[in-house]
CSV table of C-alpha atoms in Angstrom, one decimal:
chain,number,residue,atom,x,y,z
R,1,UNK,CA,-11.9,5.4,12.4
R,2,UNK,CA,-12.9,2.2,14.1
R,3,UNK,CA,-13.8,0.7,10.7
R,4,UNK,CA,-10.3,1.2,9.3
R,5,UNK,CA,-8.9,-1.4,11.8
R,6,UNK,CA,-10.9,-4.3,10.3
R,7,UNK,CA,-9.0,-5.9,7.5
R,8,UNK,CA,-10.9,-5.2,4.3
R,9,UNK,CA,-9.0,-7.6,2.0
R,10,UNK,CA,-6.1,-10.1,2.0
R,11,UNK,CA,-2.9,-8.5,3.4
R,12,UNK,CA,0.1,-8.0,1.0
R,13,UNK,CA,2.2,-11.2,1.2
R,14,UNK,CA,6.0,-10.7,1.8
R,15,UNK,CA,6.7,-12.9,-1.3
R,16,UNK,CA,4.9,-10.3,-3.4
R,17,UNK,CA,2.6,-12.9,-5.1
R,18,UNK,CA,-0.5,-10.8,-4.6
R,19,UNK,CA,1.1,-7.4,-5.3
R,20,UNK,CA,-1.1,-6.4,-8.3
R,21,UNK,CA,-4.4,-7.2,-6.6
R,22,UNK,CA,-3.2,-5.6,-3.4
R,23,UNK,CA,-2.3,-2.4,-5.1
R,24,UNK,CA,-5.7,-2.2,-6.8
R,25,UNK,CA,-7.5,-3.0,-3.5
R,26,UNK,CA,-5.5,-0.3,-1.6
R,27,UNK,CA,-6.2,2.3,-4.3
R,28,UNK,CA,-9.9,1.6,-4.3
R,29,UNK,CA,-10.2,1.6,-0.5
R,30,UNK,CA,-8.2,4.7,0.0
R,31,UNK,CA,-10.3,6.4,-2.7
R,32,UNK,CA,-13.5,5.3,-1.0
R,33,UNK,CA,-12.2,6.8,2.3
R,34,UNK,CA,-11.1,10.0,0.5
R,35,UNK,CA,-7.5,9.3,1.4
R,36,UNK,CA,-6.1,8.3,-2.1
R,37,UNK,CA,-4.1,11.6,-2.2
R,38,UNK,CA,-2.0,10.5,0.7
R,39,UNK,CA,-0.1,8.1,-1.6
R,40,UNK,CA,0.3,10.6,-4.5
R,41,UNK,CA,3.4,12.8,-5.0
R,42,UNK,CA,3.3,16.3,-3.7
R,43,UNK,CA,0.1,15.8,-1.7
R,44,UNK,CA,-1.1,18.3,0.9
R,45,UNK,CA,-2.5,15.7,3.2
R,46,UNK,CA,-3.0,16.6,6.9
R,47,UNK,CA,-1.1,14.7,9.6
R,48,UNK,CA,-4.4,13.0,10.6
R,49,UNK,CA,-5.0,11.8,7.0
R,50,UNK,CA,-1.4,10.5,6.7
R,51,UNK,CA,-1.7,8.7,10.0
R,52,UNK,CA,-5.1,7.1,9.0
R,53,UNK,CA,-3.7,6.0,5.6
R,54,UNK,CA,-0.5,4.7,7.2
R,55,UNK,CA,-2.5,2.6,9.7
R,56,UNK,CA,-4.6,1.3,6.9
R,57,UNK,CA,-1.6,0.3,4.8
R,58,UNK,CA,0.3,-1.3,7.7
R,59,UNK,CA,-2.8,-3.2,8.6
R,60,UNK,CA,-2.9,-4.7,5.1
R,61,UNK,CA,0.7,-5.9,4.8
R,62,UNK,CA,2.5,-9.0,6.0
R,63,UNK,CA,4.0,-8.8,9.5
R,64,UNK,CA,7.5,-9.2,8.0
R,65,UNK,CA,7.0,-6.1,5.9
R,66,UNK,CA,5.6,-4.2,8.9
R,67,UNK,CA,8.8,-4.9,10.8
R,68,UNK,CA,11.0,-4.1,7.9
R,69,UNK,CA,9.4,-0.7,7.3
R,70,UNK,CA,8.8,0.0,11.0
R,71,UNK,CA,10.4,3.4,11.0
R,72,UNK,CA,8.4,4.7,8.0
R,73,UNK,CA,5.9,7.3,9.2
R,74,UNK,CA,4.6,8.6,5.9
R,75,UNK,CA,2.1,6.6,3.8
R,76,UNK,CA,3.7,7.9,0.5
R,77,UNK,CA,7.1,6.8,1.6
R,78,UNK,CA,5.8,3.3,2.5
R,79,UNK,CA,3.9,3.1,-0.8
R,80,UNK,CA,7.0,4.1,-2.8
R,81,UNK,CA,9.2,1.7,-0.9
R,82,UNK,CA,6.9,-1.2,-1.6
R,83,UNK,CA,6.5,-0.1,-5.2
R,84,UNK,CA,10.3,0.1,-5.7
R,85,UNK,CA,10.7,-3.4,-4.2
R,86,UNK,CA,7.8,-5.2,-6.0
R,87,UNK,CA,7.0,-3.4,-9.2
R,88,UNK,CA,9.2,-5.7,-11.1
R,89,UNK,CA,6.6,-8.4,-10.5
R,90,UNK,CA,4.4,-6.7,-13.1
R,91,UNK,CA,6.9,-7.9,-15.8
R,92,UNK,CA,6.6,-11.5,-14.4
R,93,UNK,CA,2.8,-11.5,-14.1
R,94,UNK,CA,1.9,-9.5,-17.1
R,95,UNK,CA,4.7,-10.0,-19.7
R,96,UNK,CA,2.4,-10.0,-22.7
R,97,UNK,CA,0.6,-6.8,-21.6
R,98,UNK,CA,3.9,-5.0,-21.2
R,99,UNK,CA,5.1,-5.9,-24.7
R,100,UNK,CA,1.9,-4.7,-26.4
């Protein structure tokens, strides 16, 4: 678990400007660590897996977001909260792709 504490990629900026690349990076890294299921609906992740995924997610978000979501103890809930807040940026960044 010591390796999970090293930042693997640029943290998610509170402005949301790197949301799309951050989402891809998180999914890839969680998949590589066999923790991707912790951010999927109706998962059967163990408490240890959830804690490890939550540490990973919190380590890769802006300090302002860490404090805003300080009481969130489930990686799925944090993932959904961030998605609900920033998914609208897809329409700004990828307007042509959404219209195809």
